[in-house]
Tab-separated table of C-alpha atoms in Angstrom:
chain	number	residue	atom	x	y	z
M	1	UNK	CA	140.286	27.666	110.792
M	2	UNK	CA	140.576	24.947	108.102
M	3	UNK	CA	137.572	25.835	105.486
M	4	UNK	CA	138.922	23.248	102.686
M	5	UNK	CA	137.427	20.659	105.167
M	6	UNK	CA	134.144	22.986	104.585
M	7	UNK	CA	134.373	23.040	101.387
M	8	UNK	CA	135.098	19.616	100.283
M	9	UNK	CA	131.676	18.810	102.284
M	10	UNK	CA	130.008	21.053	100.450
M	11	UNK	CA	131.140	20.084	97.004
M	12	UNK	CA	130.146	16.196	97.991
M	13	UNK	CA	126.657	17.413	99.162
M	14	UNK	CA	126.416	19.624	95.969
M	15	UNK	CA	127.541	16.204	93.568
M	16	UNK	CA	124.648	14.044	95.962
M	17	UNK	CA	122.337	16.673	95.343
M	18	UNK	CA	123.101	16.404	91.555
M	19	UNK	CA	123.310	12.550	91.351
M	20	UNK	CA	119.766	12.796	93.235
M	21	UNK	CA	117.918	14.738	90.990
M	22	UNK	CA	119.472	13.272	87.956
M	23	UNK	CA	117.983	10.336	89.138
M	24	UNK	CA	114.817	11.832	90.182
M	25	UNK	CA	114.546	13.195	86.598
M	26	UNK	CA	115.547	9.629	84.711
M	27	UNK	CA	112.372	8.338	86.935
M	28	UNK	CA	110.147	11.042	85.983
M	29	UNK	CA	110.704	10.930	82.479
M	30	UNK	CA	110.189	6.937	82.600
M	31	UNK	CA	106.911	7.512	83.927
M	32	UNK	CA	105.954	10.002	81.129
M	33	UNK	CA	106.892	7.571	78.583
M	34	UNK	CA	105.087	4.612	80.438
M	35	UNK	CA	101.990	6.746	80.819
M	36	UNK	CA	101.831	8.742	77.601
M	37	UNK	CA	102.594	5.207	75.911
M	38	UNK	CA	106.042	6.963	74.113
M	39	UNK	CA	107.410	5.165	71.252
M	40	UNK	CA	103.787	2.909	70.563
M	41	UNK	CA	102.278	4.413	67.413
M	42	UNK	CA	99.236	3.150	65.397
M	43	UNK	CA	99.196	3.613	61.632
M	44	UNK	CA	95.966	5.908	60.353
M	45	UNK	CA	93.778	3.654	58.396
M	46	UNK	CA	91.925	4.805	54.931
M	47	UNK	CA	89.027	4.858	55.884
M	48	UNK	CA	87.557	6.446	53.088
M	49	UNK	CA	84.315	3.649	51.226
M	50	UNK	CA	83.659	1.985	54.192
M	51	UNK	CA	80.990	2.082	56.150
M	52	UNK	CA	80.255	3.678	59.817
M	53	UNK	CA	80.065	-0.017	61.151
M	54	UNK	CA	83.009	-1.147	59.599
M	55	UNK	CA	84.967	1.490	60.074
M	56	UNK	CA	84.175	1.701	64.064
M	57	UNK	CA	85.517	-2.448	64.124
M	58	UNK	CA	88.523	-1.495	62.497
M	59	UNK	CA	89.489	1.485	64.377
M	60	UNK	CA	88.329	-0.271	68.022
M	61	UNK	CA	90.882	-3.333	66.816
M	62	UNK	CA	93.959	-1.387	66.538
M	63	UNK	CA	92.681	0.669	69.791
M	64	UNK	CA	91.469	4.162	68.745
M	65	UNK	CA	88.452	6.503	69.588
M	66	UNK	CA	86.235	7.645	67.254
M	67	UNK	CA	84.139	11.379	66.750
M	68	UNK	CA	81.412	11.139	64.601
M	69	UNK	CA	79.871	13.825	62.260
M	70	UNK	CA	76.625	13.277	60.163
M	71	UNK	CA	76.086	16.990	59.231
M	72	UNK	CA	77.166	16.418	55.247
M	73	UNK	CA	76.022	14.799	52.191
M	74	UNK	CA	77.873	13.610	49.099
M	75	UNK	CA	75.913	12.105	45.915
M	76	UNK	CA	79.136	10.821	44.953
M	77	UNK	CA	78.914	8.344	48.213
M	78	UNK	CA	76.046	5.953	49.190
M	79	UNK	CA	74.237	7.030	52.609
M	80	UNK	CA	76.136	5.300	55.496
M	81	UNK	CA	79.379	5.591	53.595
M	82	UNK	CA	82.850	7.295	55.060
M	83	UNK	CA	83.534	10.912	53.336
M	84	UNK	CA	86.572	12.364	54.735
M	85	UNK	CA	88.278	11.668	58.230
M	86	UNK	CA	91.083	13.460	60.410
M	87	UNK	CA	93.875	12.658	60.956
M	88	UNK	CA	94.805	11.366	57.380
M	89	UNK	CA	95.438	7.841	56.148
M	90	UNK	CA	99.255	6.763	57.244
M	91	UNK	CA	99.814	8.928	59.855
M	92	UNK	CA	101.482	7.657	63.081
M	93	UNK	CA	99.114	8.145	66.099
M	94	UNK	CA	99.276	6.856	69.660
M	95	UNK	CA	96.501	4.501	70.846
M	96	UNK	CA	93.971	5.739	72.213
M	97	UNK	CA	93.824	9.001	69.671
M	98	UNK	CA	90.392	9.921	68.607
M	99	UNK	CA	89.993	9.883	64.684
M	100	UNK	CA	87.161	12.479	63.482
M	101	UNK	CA	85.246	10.719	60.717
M	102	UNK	CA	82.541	12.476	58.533
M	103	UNK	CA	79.598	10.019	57.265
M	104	UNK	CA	77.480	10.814	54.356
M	105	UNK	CA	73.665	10.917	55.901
M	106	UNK	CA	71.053	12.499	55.119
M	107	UNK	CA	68.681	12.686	57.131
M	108	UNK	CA	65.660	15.275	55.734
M	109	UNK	CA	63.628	15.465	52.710
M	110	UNK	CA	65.380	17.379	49.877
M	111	UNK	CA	63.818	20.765	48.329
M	112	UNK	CA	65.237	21.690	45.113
M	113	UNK	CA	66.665	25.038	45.399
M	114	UNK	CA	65.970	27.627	42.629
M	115	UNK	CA	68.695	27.067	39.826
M	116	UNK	CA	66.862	27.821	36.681
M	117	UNK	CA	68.574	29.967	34.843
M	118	UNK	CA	71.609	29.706	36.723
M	119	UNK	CA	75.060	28.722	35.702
M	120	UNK	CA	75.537	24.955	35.744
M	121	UNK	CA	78.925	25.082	38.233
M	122	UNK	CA	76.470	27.089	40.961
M	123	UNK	CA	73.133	25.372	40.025
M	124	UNK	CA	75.422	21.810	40.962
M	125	UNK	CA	76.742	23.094	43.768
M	126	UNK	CA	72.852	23.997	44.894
M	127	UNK	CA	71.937	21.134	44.376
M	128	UNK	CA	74.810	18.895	46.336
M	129	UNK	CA	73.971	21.418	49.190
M	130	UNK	CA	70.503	20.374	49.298
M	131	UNK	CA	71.650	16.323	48.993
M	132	UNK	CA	70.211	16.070	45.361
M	133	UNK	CA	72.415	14.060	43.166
M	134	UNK	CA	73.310	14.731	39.212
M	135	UNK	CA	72.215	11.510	37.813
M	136	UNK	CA	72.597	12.790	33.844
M	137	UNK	CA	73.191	16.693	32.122
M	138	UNK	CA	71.892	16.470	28.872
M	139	UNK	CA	72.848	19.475	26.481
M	140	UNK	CA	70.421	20.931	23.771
M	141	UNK	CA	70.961	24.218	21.610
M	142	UNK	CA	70.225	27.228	22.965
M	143	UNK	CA	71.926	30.211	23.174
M	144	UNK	CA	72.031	30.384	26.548
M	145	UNK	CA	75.474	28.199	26.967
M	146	UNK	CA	76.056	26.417	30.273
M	147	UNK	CA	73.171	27.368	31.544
M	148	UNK	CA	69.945	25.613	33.148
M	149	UNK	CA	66.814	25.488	30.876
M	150	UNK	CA	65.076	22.403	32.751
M	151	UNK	CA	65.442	19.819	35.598
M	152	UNK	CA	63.802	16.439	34.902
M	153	UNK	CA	62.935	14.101	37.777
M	154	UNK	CA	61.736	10.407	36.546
M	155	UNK	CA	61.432	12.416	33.042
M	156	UNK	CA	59.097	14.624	34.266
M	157	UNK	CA	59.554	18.437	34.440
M	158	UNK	CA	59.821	19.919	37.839
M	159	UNK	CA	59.905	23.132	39.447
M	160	UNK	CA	61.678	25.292	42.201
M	161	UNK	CA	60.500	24.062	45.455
M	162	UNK	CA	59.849	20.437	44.551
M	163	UNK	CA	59.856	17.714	47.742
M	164	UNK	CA	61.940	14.507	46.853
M	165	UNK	CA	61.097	11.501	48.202
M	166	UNK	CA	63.783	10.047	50.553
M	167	UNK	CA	64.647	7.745	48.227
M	168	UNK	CA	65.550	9.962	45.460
M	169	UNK	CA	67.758	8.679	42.375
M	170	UNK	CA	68.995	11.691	41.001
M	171	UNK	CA	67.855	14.852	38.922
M	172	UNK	CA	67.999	15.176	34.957
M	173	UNK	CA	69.892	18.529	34.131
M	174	UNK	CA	68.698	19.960	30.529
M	175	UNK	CA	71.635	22.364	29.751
M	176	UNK	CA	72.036	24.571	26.853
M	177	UNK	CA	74.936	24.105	24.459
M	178	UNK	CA	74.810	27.536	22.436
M	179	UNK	CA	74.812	27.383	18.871
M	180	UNK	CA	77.809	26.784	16.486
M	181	UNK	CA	80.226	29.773	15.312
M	182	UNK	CA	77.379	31.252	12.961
M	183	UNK	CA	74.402	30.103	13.801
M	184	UNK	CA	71.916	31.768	15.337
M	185	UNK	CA	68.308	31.991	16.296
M	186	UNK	CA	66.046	33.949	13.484
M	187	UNK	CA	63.702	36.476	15.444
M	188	UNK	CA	60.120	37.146	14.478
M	189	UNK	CA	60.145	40.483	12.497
M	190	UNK	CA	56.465	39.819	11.468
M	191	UNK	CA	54.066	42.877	11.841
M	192	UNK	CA	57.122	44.705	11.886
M	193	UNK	CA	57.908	48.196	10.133
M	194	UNK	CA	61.127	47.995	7.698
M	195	UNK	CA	63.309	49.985	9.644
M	196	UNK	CA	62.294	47.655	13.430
M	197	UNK	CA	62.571	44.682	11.704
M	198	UNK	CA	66.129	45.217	10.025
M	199	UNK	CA	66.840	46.739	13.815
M	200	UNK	CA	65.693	43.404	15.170
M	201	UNK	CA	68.074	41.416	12.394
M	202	UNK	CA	70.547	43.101	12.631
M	203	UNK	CA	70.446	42.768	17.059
M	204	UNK	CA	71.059	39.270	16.056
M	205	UNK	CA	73.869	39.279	14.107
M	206	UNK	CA	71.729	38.554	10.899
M	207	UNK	CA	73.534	41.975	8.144
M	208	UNK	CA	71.959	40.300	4.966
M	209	UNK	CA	68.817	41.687	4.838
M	210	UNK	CA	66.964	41.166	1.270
M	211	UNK	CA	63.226	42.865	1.327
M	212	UNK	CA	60.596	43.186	-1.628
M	213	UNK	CA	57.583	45.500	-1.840
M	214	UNK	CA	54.151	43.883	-3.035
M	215	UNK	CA	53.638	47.120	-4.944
M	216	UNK	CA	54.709	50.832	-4.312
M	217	UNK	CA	54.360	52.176	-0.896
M	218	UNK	CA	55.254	55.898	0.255
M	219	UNK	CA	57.823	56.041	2.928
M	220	UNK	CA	58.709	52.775	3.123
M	221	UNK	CA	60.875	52.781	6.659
M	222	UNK	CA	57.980	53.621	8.704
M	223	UNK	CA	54.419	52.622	6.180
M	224	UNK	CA	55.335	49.036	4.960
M	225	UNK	CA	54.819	46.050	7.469
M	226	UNK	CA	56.189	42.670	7.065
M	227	UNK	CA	54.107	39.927	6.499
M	228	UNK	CA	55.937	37.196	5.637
M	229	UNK	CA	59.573	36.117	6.552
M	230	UNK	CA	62.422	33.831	5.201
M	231	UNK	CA	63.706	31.852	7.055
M	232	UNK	CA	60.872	31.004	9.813
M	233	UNK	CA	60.833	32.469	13.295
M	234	UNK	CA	62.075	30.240	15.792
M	235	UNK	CA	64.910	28.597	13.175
M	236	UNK	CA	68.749	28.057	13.914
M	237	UNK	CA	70.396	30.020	10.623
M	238	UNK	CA	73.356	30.806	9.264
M	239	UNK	CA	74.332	34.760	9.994
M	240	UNK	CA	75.948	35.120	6.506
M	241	UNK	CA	73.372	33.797	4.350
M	242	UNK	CA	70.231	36.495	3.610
M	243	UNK	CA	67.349	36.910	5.358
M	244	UNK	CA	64.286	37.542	2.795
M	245	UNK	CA	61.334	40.234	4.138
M	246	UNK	CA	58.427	40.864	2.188
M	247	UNK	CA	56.576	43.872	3.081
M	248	UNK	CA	52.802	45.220	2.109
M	249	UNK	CA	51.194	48.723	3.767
M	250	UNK	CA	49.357	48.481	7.023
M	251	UNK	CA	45.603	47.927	5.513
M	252	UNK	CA	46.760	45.031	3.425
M	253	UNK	CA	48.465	43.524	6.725
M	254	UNK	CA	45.427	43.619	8.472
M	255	UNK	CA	43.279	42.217	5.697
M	256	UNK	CA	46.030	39.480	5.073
M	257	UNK	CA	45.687	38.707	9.275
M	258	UNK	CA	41.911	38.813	8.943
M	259	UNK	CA	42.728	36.353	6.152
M	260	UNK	CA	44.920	34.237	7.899
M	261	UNK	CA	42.882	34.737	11.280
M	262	UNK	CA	39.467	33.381	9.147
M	263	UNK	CA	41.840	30.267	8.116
M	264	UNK	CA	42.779	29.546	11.340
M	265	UNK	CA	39.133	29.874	12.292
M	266	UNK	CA	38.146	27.842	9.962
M	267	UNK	CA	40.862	25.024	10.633
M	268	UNK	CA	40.080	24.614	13.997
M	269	UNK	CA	36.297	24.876	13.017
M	270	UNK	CA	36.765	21.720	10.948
M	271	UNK	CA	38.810	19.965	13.479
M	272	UNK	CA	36.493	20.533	16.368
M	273	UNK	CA	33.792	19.516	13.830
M	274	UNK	CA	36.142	16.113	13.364
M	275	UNK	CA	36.486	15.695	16.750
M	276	UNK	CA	32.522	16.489	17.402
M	277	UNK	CA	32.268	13.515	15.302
M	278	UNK	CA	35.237	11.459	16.976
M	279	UNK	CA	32.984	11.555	20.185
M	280	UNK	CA	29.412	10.925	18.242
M	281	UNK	CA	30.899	7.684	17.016
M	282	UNK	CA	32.910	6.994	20.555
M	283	UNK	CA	29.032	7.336	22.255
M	284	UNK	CA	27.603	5.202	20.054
M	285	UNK	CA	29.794	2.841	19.978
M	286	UNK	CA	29.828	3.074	23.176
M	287	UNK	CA	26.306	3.197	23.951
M	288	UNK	CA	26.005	0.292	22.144
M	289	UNK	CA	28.379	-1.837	23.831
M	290	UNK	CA	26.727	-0.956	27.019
M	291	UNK	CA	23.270	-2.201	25.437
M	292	UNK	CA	24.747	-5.003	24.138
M	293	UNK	CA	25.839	-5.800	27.968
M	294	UNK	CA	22.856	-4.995	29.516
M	295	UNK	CA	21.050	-7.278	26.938
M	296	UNK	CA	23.480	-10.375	28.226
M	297	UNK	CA	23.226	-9.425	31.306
M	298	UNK	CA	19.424	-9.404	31.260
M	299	UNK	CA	19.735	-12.778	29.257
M	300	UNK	CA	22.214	-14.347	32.341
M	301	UNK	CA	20.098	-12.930	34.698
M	302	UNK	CA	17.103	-14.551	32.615
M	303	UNK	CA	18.735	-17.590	32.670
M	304	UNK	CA	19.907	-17.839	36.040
M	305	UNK	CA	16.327	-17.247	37.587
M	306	UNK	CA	15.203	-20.563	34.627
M	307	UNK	CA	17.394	-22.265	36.453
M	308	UNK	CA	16.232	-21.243	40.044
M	309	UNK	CA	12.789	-21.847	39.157
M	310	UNK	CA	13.491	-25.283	37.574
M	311	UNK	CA	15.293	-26.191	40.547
M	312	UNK	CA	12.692	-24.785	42.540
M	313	UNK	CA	9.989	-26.778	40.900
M	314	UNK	CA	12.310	-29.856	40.706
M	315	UNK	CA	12.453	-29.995	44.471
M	316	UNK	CA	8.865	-29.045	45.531
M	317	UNK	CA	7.782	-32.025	42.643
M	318	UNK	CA	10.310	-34.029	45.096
M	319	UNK	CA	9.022	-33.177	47.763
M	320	UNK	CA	5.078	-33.745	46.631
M	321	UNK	CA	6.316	-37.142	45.679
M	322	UNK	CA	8.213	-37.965	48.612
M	323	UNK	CA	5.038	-36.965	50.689
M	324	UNK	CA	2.733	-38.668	49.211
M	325	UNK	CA	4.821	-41.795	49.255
M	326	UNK	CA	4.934	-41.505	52.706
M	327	UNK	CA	1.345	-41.179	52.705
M	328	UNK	CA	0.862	-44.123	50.704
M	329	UNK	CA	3.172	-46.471	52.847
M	330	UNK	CA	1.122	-45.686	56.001
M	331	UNK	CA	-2.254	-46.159	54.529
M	332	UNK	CA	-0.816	-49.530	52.994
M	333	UNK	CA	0.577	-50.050	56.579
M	334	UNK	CA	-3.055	-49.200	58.248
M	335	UNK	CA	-4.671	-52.019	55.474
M	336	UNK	CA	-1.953	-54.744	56.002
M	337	UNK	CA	-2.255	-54.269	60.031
M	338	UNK	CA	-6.502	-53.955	59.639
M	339	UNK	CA	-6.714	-57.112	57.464
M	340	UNK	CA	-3.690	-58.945	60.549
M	341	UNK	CA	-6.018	-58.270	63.275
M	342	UNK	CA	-9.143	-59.286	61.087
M	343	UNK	CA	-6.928	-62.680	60.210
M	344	UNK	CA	-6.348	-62.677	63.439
M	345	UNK	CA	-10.286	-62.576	65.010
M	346	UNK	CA	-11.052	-64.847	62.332
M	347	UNK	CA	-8.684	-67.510	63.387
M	348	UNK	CA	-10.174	-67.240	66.802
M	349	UNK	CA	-13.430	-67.534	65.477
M	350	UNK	CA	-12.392	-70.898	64.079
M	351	UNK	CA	-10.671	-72.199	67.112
M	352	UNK	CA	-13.918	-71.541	69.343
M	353	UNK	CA	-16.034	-73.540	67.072
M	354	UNK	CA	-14.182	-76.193	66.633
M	355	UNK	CA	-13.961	-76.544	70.728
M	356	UNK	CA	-17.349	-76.298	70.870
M	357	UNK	CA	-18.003	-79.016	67.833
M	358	UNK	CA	-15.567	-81.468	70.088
M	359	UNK	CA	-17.487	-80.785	73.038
């Protein structure tokens, strides 16, 4: 039996085979590239500025999809503006690729979110989540540094729950700027035993603490009281220079308060009094003005009904006149036709008797 014969068939079957589905392959893989579009690549456009419209045009030109997203706002873009996309600028897509592009919208009425008192890093970030835009920080002193002491919208003050129109140009952030190295903020030690008051100083950095009796007082730490105070409460000073107390007993505080109380009294007695007397003069003067407008208006009004009755008078004297014009033409009428037709009967007269004298 001769198998090399056998065999030699087989091994040019097995090399058809081969040469078939090498072929087979080279076909397949042509179609892949034809239909997957292998070796044509579109260049990523920055996108980032433009607008949705624009952007759209350009990417339906050089033949790619779009995804949109409107769920974000930026106040450093203007509404309708391109934030971010995917993929990124430059890179080599296939036509046909879908680009996801974020737009800045915003489309419900901003609340401002609590951030008083809040760090100004968060209180930002609040805000930008809530589509309010920075327009200005200002700093002040206080000693509460980077933090936020007031938001001012169109210069007015405005609190935590505030509706923004939808046209909103930006908040006002008042910031405070904490004091220089040694400065600080004097407390009010006034009423104040010796020992709470230097306690209170002290708490505040102030150590040079000068105090003076008015006259001698047992146990001073817990019997004097300060009533007065160098510098003022309220003032930015210098930790290292003195602070100056003067200190009485409790009964001469409270007579020096009913003192100062009766001032104040009195003060604001005399400027209510002044403004009592503000008003008086306001009323008259304004009382008067209003007379002195009734009184023209009273004298127009006068004048104005003159006139009516002038012209009033003016046109029924007219109108008598006119009347009795007419009257007066047709009575002169009546004569001038009764003394034609008596003209006329005495002509006829005539006539007859001269017939008869002929006859």
């Amino acid at each position: 039996m001769n198998y090399s014969k056998y065999f030699v068939i087989f091994i040019i079957n097995f090399l058809v085979s081969i040469l078939i589905l090498y072929k087979i392959t080279q076909l397949a893989l042509k179609w892949v590239d034809v239909y997957t579009k292998h070796g044509s690549y579109v260049v990523v456009p920055d996108l980032i500025g433009f607008t949705l419209p624009k952007s759209i045009s350009i990417l339906k030109k050089l033949g790619l999809k779009y995804d949109i997203d409107t769920s974000r706002y930026d106040p450093n873009f203007k509404i309708d503006q391109i934030i971010s996309f995917s993929p990124e600028a430059g890179d080599y897509v296939k036509e046909g690729r879908h680009v996801y592009i974020q737009v800045n919208s915003k489309s419900s009425q901003s609340i401002l979110p609590n951030i008083l008192n809040k760090e100004k890093k968060i209180a930002i970030k609040l805000l930008h989540a809530n589509h309010i835009s920075v327009k200005e920080i200002r700093y002040i002193n206080d000693r509460r540094k980077d933090t936020v002491l007031k938001v001012l919208y169109q210069n007015k003050s405005i609190q935590f729950g505030y509706r923004f129109p939808f046209n909103q140009d930006g908040v006002i952030l008042i910031i405070g700027k904490g004091y220089k190295k040694d400065n600080f903020l004097v407390p009010n030690v006034i009423g104040m035993n010796l020992y709470s008051a230097i306690y209170t100083l002290e708490n505040q950095s102030f150590h040079v603490i000068n105090f003076y009796y008015d006259h001698a007082i047992i146990n001073p730490d817990k019997n004097a009281k300060v009533y007065r105070q160098k510098p003022d409460p309220g003032i930015i000073y210098d930790k290292n220079k003195p602070v100056e107390l003067w200190l009485t007993t409790q009964e001469l505080l409270d007579q020096f308060n009913e003192e100062k109380d009766f001032k104040h009294e009195e003060k604001d007695f005399k400027h209510e009094e002044k403004y009592f007397k503000h008003e008086e003069s306001n009323m008259k003067k304004k009382d008067f003005k209003h007379e002195e407008k009734d009184f023209k208006h009273e004298e127009k009004d006068f004048k104005h009904e003159e006139s009516n009755m002038k012209k009033k008078d003016f046109k029924h004297e007219e109108k008598d006149f006119k009347h009795e014009e007419s009257n007066m033409k047709k009575k002169d009428f009546k004569h001038e036709e009764k003394d034609f037709k008596h003209e006329k009967n005495s002509n006829c007269c005539r006539k007859k008797s001269k017939r008869n004298s002929h006859r």
